[in-house]
mmCIF file with all atom_site columns, C-alpha atoms in Angstrom:
data_model
loop_
_atom_site.group_PDB
_atom_site.id
_atom_site.type_symbol
_atom_site.label_atom_id
_atom_site.label_alt_id
_atom_site.label_comp_id
_atom_site.label_asym_id
_atom_site.label_entity_id
_atom_site.label_seq_id
_atom_site.pdbx_PDB_ins_code
_atom_site.Cartn_x
_atom_site.Cartn_y
_atom_site.Cartn_z
_atom_site.occupancy
_atom_site.B_iso_or_equiv
_atom_site.pdbx_formal_charge
_atom_site.auth_seq_id
_atom_site.auth_comp_id
_atom_site.auth_asym_id
_atom_site.auth_atom_id
_atom_site.pdbx_PDB_model_num
ATOM 1   C CA . MET A 1 1   ? 19.411  8.385   -6.062  1.00 58.00 ? 1   MET A CA 1
ATOM 2   C CA . ASN A 1 2   ? 15.919  9.272   -6.591  1.00 66.00 ? 2   ASN A CA 1
ATOM 3   C CA . ASP A 1 3   ? 15.539  13.134  -6.088  1.00 86.00 ? 3   ASP A CA 1
ATOM 4   C CA . VAL A 1 4   ? 11.974  13.411  -6.343  1.00 94.00 ? 4   VAL A CA 1
ATOM 5   C CA . VAL A 1 5   ? 9.064   12.470  -3.848  1.00 95.00 ? 5   VAL A CA 1
ATOM 6   C CA . TRP A 1 6   ? 5.609   11.216  -5.366  1.00 96.00 ? 6   TRP A CA 1
ATOM 7   C CA . LEU A 1 7   ? 2.524   11.135  -2.927  1.00 96.00 ? 7   LEU A CA 1
ATOM 8   C CA . HIS A 1 8   ? -0.252  9.506   -4.463  1.00 96.00 ? 8   HIS A CA 1
ATOM 9   C CA . HIS A 1 9   ? -3.245  9.200   -2.158  1.00 96.00 ? 9   HIS A CA 1
ATOM 10  C CA . SER A 1 10  ? -6.735  7.612   -3.513  1.00 96.00 ? 10  SER A CA 1
ATOM 11  C CA . LEU A 1 11  ? -9.712  6.237   -2.442  1.00 94.00 ? 11  LEU A CA 1
ATOM 12  C CA . PRO A 1 12  ? -12.084 3.505   -4.585  1.00 95.00 ? 12  PRO A CA 1
ATOM 13  C CA . ARG A 1 13  ? -14.814 4.783   -6.494  1.00 95.00 ? 13  ARG A CA 1
ATOM 14  C CA . THR A 1 14  ? -18.415 3.001   -6.128  1.00 94.00 ? 14  THR A CA 1
ATOM 15  C CA . SER A 1 15  ? -17.965 1.420   -9.453  1.00 93.00 ? 15  SER A CA 1
ATOM 16  C CA . TRP A 1 16  ? -14.665 -0.385  -8.479  1.00 95.00 ? 16  TRP A CA 1
ATOM 17  C CA . TYR A 1 17  ? -16.384 -1.717  -5.758  1.00 94.00 ? 17  TYR A CA 1
ATOM 18  C CA . ASP A 1 18  ? -19.419 -3.176  -7.888  1.00 95.00 ? 18  ASP A CA 1
ATOM 19  C CA . LEU A 1 19  ? -16.813 -5.080  -10.103 1.00 96.00 ? 19  LEU A CA 1
ATOM 20  C CA . PRO A 1 20  ? -17.090 -8.758  -10.306 1.00 97.00 ? 20  PRO A CA 1
ATOM 21  C CA . PRO A 1 21  ? -13.937 -9.961  -8.399  1.00 96.00 ? 21  PRO A CA 1
ATOM 22  C CA . GLY A 1 22  ? -12.283 -11.729 -11.409 1.00 97.00 ? 22  GLY A CA 1
ATOM 23  C CA . GLN A 1 23  ? -11.942 -8.518  -12.629 1.00 96.00 ? 23  GLN A CA 1
ATOM 24  C CA . ARG A 1 24  ? -10.886 -6.661  -10.062 1.00 96.00 ? 24  ARG A CA 1
ATOM 25  C CA . ALA A 1 25  ? -8.223  -9.262  -9.954  1.00 97.00 ? 25  ALA A CA 1
ATOM 26  C CA . ARG A 1 26  ? -7.261  -8.744  -13.421 1.00 97.00 ? 26  ARG A CA 1
ATOM 27  C CA . HIS A 1 27  ? -7.278  -4.166  -12.872 1.00 97.00 ? 27  HIS A CA 1
ATOM 28  C CA . GLU A 1 28  ? -5.307  -5.134  -9.588  1.00 97.00 ? 28  GLU A CA 1
ATOM 29  C CA . ARG A 1 29  ? -3.054  -7.276  -11.530 1.00 97.00 ? 29  ARG A CA 1
ATOM 30  C CA . ASP A 1 30  ? -2.520  -4.492  -14.408 1.00 97.00 ? 30  ASP A CA 1
ATOM 31  C CA . PHE A 1 31  ? -1.990  -1.743  -11.664 1.00 97.00 ? 31  PHE A CA 1
ATOM 32  C CA . GLN A 1 32  ? 1.240   -4.189  -10.040 1.00 97.00 ? 32  GLN A CA 1
ATOM 33  C CA . GLU A 1 33  ? 2.596   -4.841  -13.402 1.00 98.00 ? 33  GLU A CA 1
ATOM 34  C CA . GLN A 1 34  ? 3.184   -0.775  -13.700 1.00 97.00 ? 34  GLN A CA 1
ATOM 35  C CA . ARG A 1 35  ? 4.601   -0.323  -10.165 1.00 97.00 ? 35  ARG A CA 1
ATOM 36  C CA . THR A 1 36  ? 7.033   -3.574  -10.844 1.00 98.00 ? 36  THR A CA 1
ATOM 37  C CA . ALA A 1 37  ? 7.803   -1.860  -14.139 1.00 98.00 ? 37  ALA A CA 1
ATOM 38  C CA . SER A 1 38  ? 8.854   1.500   -12.283 1.00 97.00 ? 38  SER A CA 1
ATOM 39  C CA . GLU A 1 39  ? 10.603  -0.534  -9.820  1.00 97.00 ? 39  GLU A CA 1
ATOM 40  C CA . ARG A 1 40  ? 12.913  -2.216  -12.345 1.00 97.00 ? 40  ARG A CA 1
ATOM 41  C CA . HIS A 1 41  ? 13.172  1.469   -13.659 1.00 96.00 ? 41  HIS A CA 1
ATOM 42  C CA . GLY A 1 42  ? 14.538  2.626   -10.725 1.00 96.00 ? 42  GLY A CA 1
ATOM 43  C CA . ALA A 1 43  ? 11.703  3.341   -8.420  1.00 97.00 ? 43  ALA A CA 1
ATOM 44  C CA . SER A 1 44  ? 11.262  2.413   -5.276  1.00 96.00 ? 44  SER A CA 1
ATOM 45  C CA . MET A 1 45  ? 7.872   2.265   -3.105  1.00 96.00 ? 45  MET A CA 1
ATOM 46  C CA . ASN A 1 46  ? 8.565   4.030   0.272   1.00 95.00 ? 46  ASN A CA 1
ATOM 47  C CA . GLY A 1 47  ? 5.249   2.544   1.557   1.00 94.00 ? 47  GLY A CA 1
ATOM 48  C CA . ARG A 1 48  ? 1.839   2.200   1.622   1.00 94.00 ? 48  ARG A CA 1
ATOM 49  C CA . PHE A 1 49  ? -0.467  3.498   4.259   1.00 94.00 ? 49  PHE A CA 1
ATOM 50  C CA . HIS A 1 50  ? -4.348  3.352   5.053   1.00 93.00 ? 50  HIS A CA 1
ATOM 51  C CA . VAL A 1 51  ? -5.323  7.197   6.108   1.00 87.00 ? 51  VAL A CA 1
ATOM 52  C CA . ARG A 1 52  ? -7.122  7.407   9.106   1.00 80.00 ? 52  ARG A CA 1
ATOM 53  C CA . GLY A 1 53  ? -9.254  10.846  10.496  1.00 76.00 ? 53  GLY A CA 1
ATOM 54  C CA . GLN A 1 54  ? -10.342 13.477  8.461   1.00 78.00 ? 54  GLN A CA 1
ATOM 55  C CA . SER A 1 55  ? -9.189  12.929  5.243   1.00 82.00 ? 55  SER A CA 1
ATOM 56  C CA . ASP A 1 56  ? -10.822 12.894  1.458   1.00 88.00 ? 56  ASP A CA 1
ATOM 57  C CA . TYR A 1 57  ? -8.403  9.793   0.534   1.00 91.00 ? 57  TYR A CA 1
ATOM 58  C CA . SER A 1 58  ? -8.390  6.138   2.297   1.00 93.00 ? 58  SER A CA 1
ATOM 59  C CA . HIS A 1 59  ? -4.583  5.372   1.286   1.00 94.00 ? 59  HIS A CA 1
ATOM 60  C CA . VAL A 1 60  ? -1.336  6.982   0.426   1.00 95.00 ? 60  VAL A CA 1
ATOM 61  C CA . GLU A 1 61  ? 1.681   5.674   -1.638  1.00 96.00 ? 61  GLU A CA 1
ATOM 62  C CA . ILE A 1 62  ? 5.148   7.314   -1.110  1.00 96.00 ? 62  ILE A CA 1
ATOM 63  C CA . TRP A 1 63  ? 6.971   6.312   -3.902  1.00 97.00 ? 63  TRP A CA 1
ATOM 64  C CA . SER A 1 64  ? 10.769  7.912   -4.603  1.00 96.00 ? 64  SER A CA 1
ATOM 65  C CA . PHE A 1 65  ? 11.465  7.994   -8.333  1.00 96.00 ? 65  PHE A CA 1
ATOM 66  C CA . PRO A 1 66  ? 15.016  9.193   -10.449 1.00 94.00 ? 66  PRO A CA 1
ATOM 67  C CA . SER A 1 67  ? 13.185  12.155  -11.828 1.00 93.00 ? 67  SER A CA 1
ATOM 68  C CA . ALA A 1 68  ? 10.122  13.691  -12.343 1.00 92.00 ? 68  ALA A CA 1
ATOM 69  C CA . GLU A 1 69  ? 9.522   12.018  -15.773 1.00 95.00 ? 69  GLU A CA 1
ATOM 70  C CA . HIS A 1 70  ? 9.877   8.991   -14.613 1.00 95.00 ? 70  HIS A CA 1
ATOM 71  C CA . ALA A 1 71  ? 7.392   9.716   -12.311 1.00 96.00 ? 71  ALA A CA 1
ATOM 72  C CA . PHE A 1 72  ? 5.129   11.178  -14.943 1.00 96.00 ? 72  PHE A CA 1
ATOM 73  C CA . ASP A 1 73  ? 5.698   7.559   -16.899 1.00 97.00 ? 73  ASP A CA 1
ATOM 74  C CA . HIS A 1 74  ? 4.617   5.911   -13.473 1.00 97.00 ? 74  HIS A CA 1
ATOM 75  C CA . TRP A 1 75  ? 1.564   7.906   -13.901 1.00 97.00 ? 75  TRP A CA 1
ATOM 76  C CA . SER A 1 76  ? 0.550   7.732   -17.404 1.00 98.00 ? 76  SER A CA 1
ATOM 77  C CA . ARG A 1 77  ? 1.411   3.755   -17.477 1.00 98.00 ? 77  ARG A CA 1
ATOM 78  C CA . LEU A 1 78  ? -1.284  3.787   -14.386 1.00 98.00 ? 78  LEU A CA 1
ATOM 79  C CA . VAL A 1 79  ? -3.959  5.714   -16.249 1.00 98.00 ? 79  VAL A CA 1
ATOM 80  C CA . ALA A 1 80  ? -3.888  3.809   -19.390 1.00 97.00 ? 80  ALA A CA 1
ATOM 81  C CA . ALA A 1 81  ? -4.253  0.435   -17.289 1.00 97.00 ? 81  ALA A CA 1
ATOM 82  C CA . GLY A 1 82  ? -7.643  2.330   -16.361 1.00 96.00 ? 82  GLY A CA 1
ATOM 83  C CA . TYR A 1 83  ? -6.455  3.330   -12.744 1.00 97.00 ? 83  TYR A CA 1
ATOM 84  C CA . THR A 1 84  ? -8.580  6.706   -12.596 1.00 97.00 ? 84  THR A CA 1
ATOM 85  C CA . ALA A 1 85  ? -11.813 4.586   -13.957 1.00 96.00 ? 85  ALA A CA 1
ATOM 86  C CA . CYS A 1 86  ? -11.278 2.656   -10.566 1.00 96.00 ? 86  CYS A CA 1
ATOM 87  C CA . PHE A 1 87  ? -10.232 5.312   -7.926  1.00 96.00 ? 87  PHE A CA 1
ATOM 88  C CA . GLU A 1 88  ? -10.128 8.855   -7.052  1.00 96.00 ? 88  GLU A CA 1
ATOM 89  C CA . PHE A 1 89  ? -6.812  10.223  -6.504  1.00 96.00 ? 89  PHE A CA 1
ATOM 90  C CA . SER A 1 90  ? -4.641  13.482  -5.907  1.00 96.00 ? 90  SER A CA 1
ATOM 91  C CA . ASN A 1 91  ? -1.000  13.144  -6.719  1.00 96.00 ? 91  ASN A CA 1
ATOM 92  C CA . GLN A 1 92  ? 1.753   15.451  -5.301  1.00 95.00 ? 92  GLN A CA 1
ATOM 93  C CA . VAL A 1 93  ? 5.345   15.763  -6.538  1.00 94.00 ? 93  VAL A CA 1
ATOM 94  C CA . GLY A 1 94  ? 8.312   17.283  -4.704  1.00 93.00 ? 94  GLY A CA 1
ATOM 95  C CA . LEU A 1 95  ? 11.907  17.423  -5.636  1.00 87.00 ? 95  LEU A CA 1
ATOM 96  C CA . ALA A 1 96  ? 14.645  17.623  -2.935  1.00 75.00 ? 96  ALA A CA 1
ATOM 97  C CA . ASP A 1 97  ? 15.758  20.442  -1.288  1.00 78.00 ? 97  ASP A CA 1
ATOM 98  C CA . PRO A 1 98  ? 19.094  21.273  -2.393  1.00 75.00 ? 98  PRO A CA 1
ATOM 99  C CA . ALA A 1 99  ? 19.533  23.484  0.657   1.00 80.00 ? 99  ALA A CA 1
ATOM 100 C CA . ASP A 1 100 ? 18.970  20.184  2.695   1.00 75.00 ? 100 ASP A CA 1
ATOM 101 C CA . PRO A 1 101 ? 22.241  18.289  2.422   1.00 69.00 ? 101 PRO A CA 1
ATOM 102 C CA . PRO A 1 102 ? 21.489  13.814  3.034   1.00 65.00 ? 102 PRO A CA 1
ATOM 103 C CA . ALA A 1 103 ? 22.825  12.682  5.481   1.00 62.00 ? 103 ALA A CA 1
#
């Protein structure tokens, strides 16, 4: 059971659009490898959504992780792969509410 939810908001930096297509594709592949590694370690992506309206970000990913440590490891690997140089971001981590038992 995954008791931690991670909301990741992102917006490509201007420098992302300035990258040559091959370099951007390499970054996308590297980031996807980190996401896949997280899924192998028990995480699940619950969706990636385009944000419309009044928001500072253009996308949100919703993930579930077995623990906060797993979420931190996921983020650390994305950072090491160069993610923060390519995207503006905001992250929120939430724990399951013990007062709200699963259905």
